Amino acid sequence: AQKITQTQPGMFVQEKEAVTLDCTYDTSDPSYGLFWYKQPSSGEMIFLIYQGSYDQQNATEGRYSLNFQKARKSANLVISASQLGDSAMYFCAIPGGGADGLTFGKGTHLIIQP
Amino acid sequence: DAGVIQSPRHEVTEMGQEVTLRCKPISGHNSLFWYRQTMMRGLELLIYFNNNVPIDDSGMPEDRFSAKMPNASFSTLKIQPSEPRDSAVYFCASSLRGQGAGETQYFGPGTRLLVL
């Protein structure tokens, strides 16, 4: 079964600093992908970035990048030049498991301080 | 483009009442997912539809929960009778081609359900 571990329940970061949110995973699927979602205090789930296990280069979307280390089974999210609006819960997710949807980690609560 | 639409956004009901949550997926998406989010259990998949057909409902907690997708643009999640432990945020999500390594699921705004 798929498993996602996010070891940082909460993080405080100064505005404009870079942030790394940790995510490790476990899967038996030979081909898989890792997703990151953002959930601000308003509650919606916002897709941020995705990387497939066979992608050669780390994915990048604007200020978001994925530090994907397959051998270590980690897929950390890096946010460059953090902004106050980045304050939110961040979830790492992997397809499969349960009723065949996404398996989510417990999330990291990121707070950006001015 | 319209994203996933859910209604109602908030629902407060009394124990024993029937609750119906509604979802309109993104046009052209073939797969629809219902999730539940609680503080204790996090985000859990309840059921997954592909081309309007329920593929796996093993995540549905009990017989009190049922879901339907009568057409490609509408799905309902019904709880009857509701109980206080059903209080949660219920998300609907859709994806283009269904479950797979690269299929991004796009979430609706969620329905916050409180059962008194």
mmCIF file of C-alpha atoms in Angstrom:
data_model
loop_
_atom_site.group_PDB
_atom_site.id
_atom_site.type_symbol
_atom_site.label_atom_id
_atom_site.label_comp_id
_atom_site.label_asym_id
_atom_site.label_seq_id
_atom_site.Cartn_x
_atom_site.Cartn_y
_atom_site.Cartn_z
ATOM 1 C CA ALA A 1 0.000 0.000 0.000
ATOM 2 C CA GLN A 2 1.061 3.553 -0.673
ATOM 3 C CA LYS A 3 2.285 5.672 2.203
ATOM 4 C CA ILE A 4 3.217 9.332 2.470
ATOM 5 C CA THR A 5 5.126 10.781 5.409
ATOM 6 C CA GLN A 6 5.407 14.481 6.090
ATOM 7 C CA THR A 7 7.553 14.901 9.179
ATOM 8 C CA GLN A 8 7.105 18.643 9.717
ATOM 9 C CA PRO A 9 3.742 19.376 11.325
ATOM 10 C CA GLY A 10 4.494 23.091 11.314
ATOM 11 C CA MET A 11 7.096 25.561 10.097
ATOM 12 C CA PHE A 12 7.748 29.241 10.665
ATOM 13 C CA VAL A 13 9.746 31.003 7.951
ATOM 14 C CA GLN A 14 10.727 34.610 7.408
ATOM 15 C CA GLU A 15 9.285 36.281 4.346
ATOM 16 C CA LYS A 16 11.536 36.124 1.252
ATOM 17 C CA GLU A 17 13.424 33.084 2.521
ATOM 18 C CA ALA A 18 13.356 29.791 0.670
ATOM 19 C CA VAL A 19 11.328 26.965 2.196
ATOM 20 C CA THR A 20 11.771 23.221 1.887
ATOM 21 C CA LEU A 21 8.841 21.007 2.856
ATOM 22 C CA ASP A 22 9.731 17.360 3.353
ATOM 23 C CA CYS A 23 7.885 14.392 1.898
ATOM 24 C CA THR A 24 8.901 10.751 1.831
ATOM 25 C CA TYR A 25 6.889 8.023 0.241
ATOM 26 C CA ASP A 26 6.564 4.296 -0.060
ATOM 27 C CA THR A 27 5.016 2.530 -3.025
ATOM 28 C CA SER A 28 5.246 -0.777 -4.803
ATOM 29 C CA ASP A 29 4.183 0.679 -8.143
ATOM 30 C CA PRO A 30 6.974 0.711 -10.748
ATOM 31 C CA SER A 31 5.595 3.906 -12.247
ATOM 32 C CA TYR A 32 4.191 6.604 -10.030
ATOM 33 C CA GLY A 33 4.019 10.308 -9.504
ATOM 34 C CA LEU A 34 4.111 12.738 -6.656
ATOM 35 C CA PHE A 35 1.725 15.652 -6.226
ATOM 36 C CA TRP A 36 1.808 18.683 -3.981
ATOM 37 C CA TYR A 37 -1.317 20.585 -2.989
ATOM 38 C CA LYS A 38 -1.777 23.797 -1.041
ATOM 39 C CA GLN A 39 -4.709 24.351 1.305
ATOM 40 C CA PRO A 40 -5.017 27.956 2.510
ATOM 41 C CA SER A 41 -7.172 28.903 5.473
ATOM 42 C CA SER A 42 -10.127 29.351 3.139
ATOM 43 C CA GLY A 43 -10.120 25.571 2.728
ATOM 44 C CA GLU A 44 -9.789 24.847 -0.957
ATOM 45 C CA MET A 45 -7.228 22.361 -2.257
ATOM 46 C CA ILE A 46 -4.986 23.921 -4.882
ATOM 47 C CA PHE A 47 -2.784 21.791 -7.143
ATOM 48 C CA LEU A 48 0.785 23.104 -7.176
ATOM 49 C CA ILE A 49 3.153 20.732 -8.907
ATOM 50 C CA TYR A 50 3.612 17.166 -10.117
ATOM 51 C CA GLN A 51 6.556 14.935 -10.970
ATOM 52 C CA GLY A 52 6.540 11.464 -12.482
ATOM 53 C CA SER A 53 8.948 8.830 -11.302
ATOM 54 C CA TYR A 54 10.568 8.570 -14.719
ATOM 55 C CA ASP A 55 10.959 12.286 -15.299
ATOM 56 C CA GLN A 56 14.627 13.104 -15.739
ATOM 57 C CA GLN A 57 14.548 16.656 -14.474
ATOM 58 C CA ASN A 58 13.011 18.037 -11.315
ATOM 59 C CA ALA A 59 9.691 19.729 -11.960
ATOM 60 C CA THR A 60 9.402 23.500 -11.673
ATOM 61 C CA GLU A 61 6.317 25.723 -11.626
ATOM 62 C CA GLY A 62 7.104 29.357 -10.981
ATOM 63 C CA ARG A 63 8.426 29.648 -7.436
ATOM 64 C CA TYR A 64 7.700 25.978 -6.749
ATOM 65 C CA SER A 65 10.117 23.192 -7.499
ATOM 66 C CA LEU A 66 10.285 19.539 -6.583
ATOM 67 C CA ASN A 67 13.488 18.094 -5.202
ATOM 68 C CA PHE A 68 12.877 14.514 -6.240
ATOM 69 C CA GLN A 69 15.347 11.926 -4.964
ATOM 70 C CA LYS A 70 14.087 8.551 -6.104
ATOM 71 C CA ALA A 71 16.741 6.490 -4.315
ATOM 72 C CA ARG A 72 15.798 8.102 -1.019
ATOM 73 C CA LYS A 73 12.077 8.009 -1.867
ATOM 74 C CA SER A 74 11.743 11.679 -1.154
ATOM 75 C CA ALA A 75 9.940 14.435 -3.048
ATOM 76 C CA ASN A 76 10.495 17.683 -1.189
ATOM 77 C CA LEU A 77 8.724 20.867 -2.222
ATOM 78 C CA VAL A 78 10.900 23.967 -2.449
ATOM 79 C CA ILE A 79 9.303 27.404 -2.419
ATOM 80 C CA SER A 80 11.679 30.175 -3.385
ATOM 81 C CA ALA A 81 11.353 33.747 -2.147
ATOM 82 C CA SER A 82 8.469 32.986 0.195
ATOM 83 C CA GLN A 83 5.561 35.409 0.434
ATOM 84 C CA LEU A 84 2.958 36.026 3.118
ATOM 85 C CA GLY A 85 0.367 34.434 0.845
ATOM 86 C CA ASP A 86 2.269 31.158 0.974
ATOM 87 C CA SER A 87 1.018 30.614 4.519
ATOM 88 C CA ALA A 88 -1.118 27.481 4.279
ATOM 89 C CA MET A 89 -1.230 23.730 4.769
ATOM 90 C CA TYR A 90 0.787 21.802 2.208
ATOM 91 C CA PHE A 91 0.021 18.205 1.320
ATOM 92 C CA CYS A 92 2.103 15.668 -0.541
ATOM 93 C CA ALA A 93 0.145 12.918 -2.315
ATOM 94 C CA ILE A 94 0.728 9.786 -4.370
ATOM 95 C CA PRO A 95 -1.759 7.895 -6.562
ATOM 96 C CA GLY A 96 -3.042 4.516 -5.533
ATOM 97 C CA GLY A 97 -4.031 2.850 -2.335
ATOM 98 C CA GLY A 98 -7.463 2.546 -0.779
ATOM 99 C CA ALA A 99 -10.220 3.176 -3.296
ATOM 100 C CA ASP A 100 -7.720 3.969 -6.021
ATOM 101 C CA GLY A 101 -7.458 7.692 -5.455
ATOM 102 C CA LEU A 102 -4.711 9.839 -3.999
ATOM 103 C CA THR A 103 -3.076 8.938 -0.700
ATOM 104 C CA PHE A 104 -2.236 12.117 1.180
ATOM 105 C CA GLY A 105 0.257 12.876 3.903
ATOM 106 C CA LYS A 106 -0.793 14.570 7.137
ATOM 107 C CA GLY A 107 0.369 17.907 5.831
ATOM 108 C CA THR A 108 2.719 20.687 6.927
ATOM 109 C CA HIS A 109 1.374 23.944 8.273
ATOM 110 C CA LEU A 110 3.600 26.687 6.873
ATOM 111 C CA ILE A 111 3.492 30.163 8.367
ATOM 112 C CA ILE A 112 5.373 32.958 6.655
ATOM 113 C CA GLN A 113 6.328 35.764 9.014
ATOM 114 C CA PRO A 114 6.889 39.366 7.888
ATOM 115 C CA ASP B 1 -12.801 28.079 -17.144
ATOM 116 C CA ALA B 2 -15.043 26.872 -14.372
ATOM 117 C CA GLY B 3 -13.424 24.544 -11.908
ATOM 118 C CA VAL B 4 -15.112 21.834 -9.914
ATOM 119 C CA ILE B 5 -18.307 23.188 -8.407
ATOM 120 C CA GLN B 6 -19.713 21.932 -5.130
ATOM 121 C CA SER B 7 -22.881 22.797 -3.284
ATOM 122 C CA PRO B 8 -23.737 23.642 -0.662
ATOM 123 C CA ARG B 9 -20.564 25.208 0.669
ATOM 124 C CA HIS B 10 -21.783 24.843 4.241
ATOM 125 C CA GLU B 11 -24.380 22.545 5.721
ATOM 126 C CA VAL B 12 -25.586 22.332 9.290
ATOM 127 C CA THR B 13 -28.056 19.607 10.089
ATOM 128 C CA GLU B 14 -29.344 17.591 12.977
ATOM 129 C CA MET B 15 -28.498 13.999 13.672
ATOM 130 C CA GLY B 16 -30.750 11.640 11.790
ATOM 131 C CA GLN B 17 -31.427 13.972 8.890
ATOM 132 C CA GLU B 18 -30.570 13.179 5.293
ATOM 133 C CA VAL B 19 -27.750 15.186 3.753
ATOM 134 C CA THR B 20 -27.082 15.490 0.025
ATOM 135 C CA LEU B 21 -23.872 16.981 -1.290
ATOM 136 C CA ARG B 22 -23.564 17.914 -4.950
ATOM 137 C CA CYS B 23 -20.705 18.148 -7.389
ATOM 138 C CA LYS B 24 -20.217 19.284 -10.956
ATOM 139 C CA PRO B 25 -16.844 18.171 -12.346
ATOM 140 C CA ILE B 26 -14.759 20.095 -14.838
ATOM 141 C CA SER B 27 -16.256 19.737 -18.303
ATOM 142 C CA GLY B 28 -14.535 16.997 -20.260
ATOM 143 C CA HIS B 29 -13.123 15.229 -17.232
ATOM 144 C CA ASN B 30 -13.957 11.541 -17.164
ATOM 145 C CA SER B 31 -13.227 10.759 -13.541
ATOM 146 C CA LEU B 32 -14.696 12.030 -10.323
ATOM 147 C CA PHE B 33 -13.575 11.472 -6.763
ATOM 148 C CA TRP B 34 -15.206 12.126 -3.393
ATOM 149 C CA TYR B 35 -12.892 12.753 -0.422
ATOM 150 C CA ARG B 36 -13.503 13.478 3.238
ATOM 151 C CA GLN B 37 -11.181 15.575 5.401
ATOM 152 C CA THR B 38 -11.144 15.460 9.196
ATOM 153 C CA MET B 39 -8.585 16.519 11.754
ATOM 154 C CA MET B 40 -8.202 12.983 13.032
ATOM 155 C CA ARG B 41 -7.966 11.070 9.756
ATOM 156 C CA GLY B 42 -6.802 13.687 7.276
ATOM 157 C CA LEU B 43 -7.906 13.346 3.659
ATOM 158 C CA GLU B 44 -9.517 10.043 2.754
ATOM 159 C CA LEU B 45 -10.900 8.856 -0.555
ATOM 160 C CA LEU B 46 -14.497 7.711 -0.319
ATOM 161 C CA ILE B 47 -15.385 6.685 -3.861
ATOM 162 C CA TYR B 48 -14.137 7.034 -7.412
ATOM 163 C CA PHE B 49 -16.176 7.167 -10.632
ATOM 164 C CA ASN B 50 -14.829 6.670 -14.124
ATOM 165 C CA ASN B 51 -17.137 7.497 -17.037
ATOM 166 C CA ASN B 52 -20.014 7.783 -14.553
ATOM 167 C CA VAL B 53 -19.457 4.248 -13.247
ATOM 168 C CA PRO B 54 -18.410 3.654 -9.629
ATOM 169 C CA ILE B 55 -15.069 1.874 -9.787
ATOM 170 C CA ASP B 56 -14.370 1.312 -6.120
ATOM 171 C CA ASP B 57 -16.426 2.365 -3.135
ATOM 172 C CA SER B 58 -14.332 0.564 -0.535
ATOM 173 C CA GLY B 59 -13.571 3.896 1.088
ATOM 174 C CA MET B 60 -17.224 4.586 1.846
ATOM 175 C CA PRO B 61 -17.442 4.293 5.627
ATOM 176 C CA GLU B 62 -20.855 2.706 6.039
ATOM 177 C CA ASP B 63 -24.101 1.850 4.333
ATOM 178 C CA ARG B 64 -25.385 5.235 5.423
ATOM 179 C CA PHE B 65 -23.223 6.719 2.682
ATOM 180 C CA SER B 66 -24.160 6.448 -0.971
ATOM 181 C CA ALA B 67 -22.935 8.172 -4.125
ATOM 182 C CA LYS B 68 -24.328 8.459 -7.619
ATOM 183 C CA MET B 69 -23.232 9.919 -10.898
ATOM 184 C CA PRO B 70 -26.260 9.955 -13.212
ATOM 185 C CA ASN B 71 -24.383 11.807 -15.954
ATOM 186 C CA ALA B 72 -20.971 13.203 -16.788
ATOM 187 C CA SER B 73 -21.679 16.587 -15.252
ATOM 188 C CA PHE B 74 -23.255 15.739 -11.917
ATOM 189 C CA SER B 75 -22.640 13.614 -8.857
ATOM 190 C CA THR B 76 -24.190 13.387 -5.415
ATOM 191 C CA LEU B 77 -22.990 12.067 -2.103
ATOM 192 C CA LYS B 78 -25.806 11.242 0.284
ATOM 193 C CA ILE B 79 -25.675 10.484 3.991
ATOM 194 C CA GLN B 80 -28.799 8.983 5.488
ATOM 195 C CA PRO B 81 -29.170 9.119 8.425
ATOM 196 C CA SER B 82 -26.441 11.578 9.345
ATOM 197 C CA GLU B 83 -24.496 11.315 12.608
ATOM 198 C CA PRO B 84 -22.273 13.818 14.452
ATOM 199 C CA ARG B 85 -19.153 11.822 13.495
ATOM 200 C CA ASP B 86 -19.912 12.565 9.851
ATOM 201 C CA SER B 87 -18.971 16.195 10.468
ATOM 202 C CA ALA B 88 -16.109 16.948 8.085
ATOM 203 C CA VAL B 89 -15.193 18.767 4.903
ATOM 204 C CA TYR B 90 -16.244 16.792 1.844
ATOM 205 C CA PHE B 91 -14.316 17.428 -1.334
ATOM 206 C CA CYS B 92 -15.155 16.488 -4.855
ATOM 207 C CA ALA B 93 -12.318 16.266 -7.389
ATOM 208 C CA SER B 94 -12.130 15.472 -11.069
ATOM 209 C CA SER B 95 -9.435 14.409 -13.485
ATOM 210 C CA LEU B 96 -9.201 14.071 -17.215
ATOM 211 C CA ARG B 97 -8.610 10.365 -17.648
ATOM 212 C CA GLY B 98 -8.963 8.881 -14.223
ATOM 213 C CA GLN B 99 -6.552 7.285 -11.883
ATOM 214 C CA GLY B 100 -2.975 7.052 -13.011
ATOM 215 C CA ALA B 101 0.559 8.148 -12.296
ATOM 216 C CA GLY B 102 0.264 11.473 -14.073
ATOM 217 C CA GLU B 103 -3.386 12.355 -13.722
ATOM 218 C CA THR B 104 -3.856 15.570 -11.792
ATOM 219 C CA GLN B 105 -6.976 15.772 -9.698
ATOM 220 C CA TYR B 106 -8.574 19.202 -9.423
ATOM 221 C CA PHE B 107 -10.546 19.825 -6.278
ATOM 222 C CA GLY B 108 -13.734 21.711 -5.636
ATOM 223 C CA PRO B 109 -14.025 24.210 -2.764
ATOM 224 C CA GLY B 110 -15.474 21.577 -0.457
ATOM 225 C CA THR B 111 -18.631 21.321 1.603
ATOM 226 C CA ARG B 112 -18.267 21.891 5.334
ATOM 227 C CA LEU B 113 -20.765 19.597 7.028
ATOM 228 C CA LEU B 114 -21.702 19.924 10.673
ATOM 229 C CA VAL B 115 -24.070 17.368 12.150
ATOM 230 C CA LEU B 116 -25.438 18.380 15.528
#
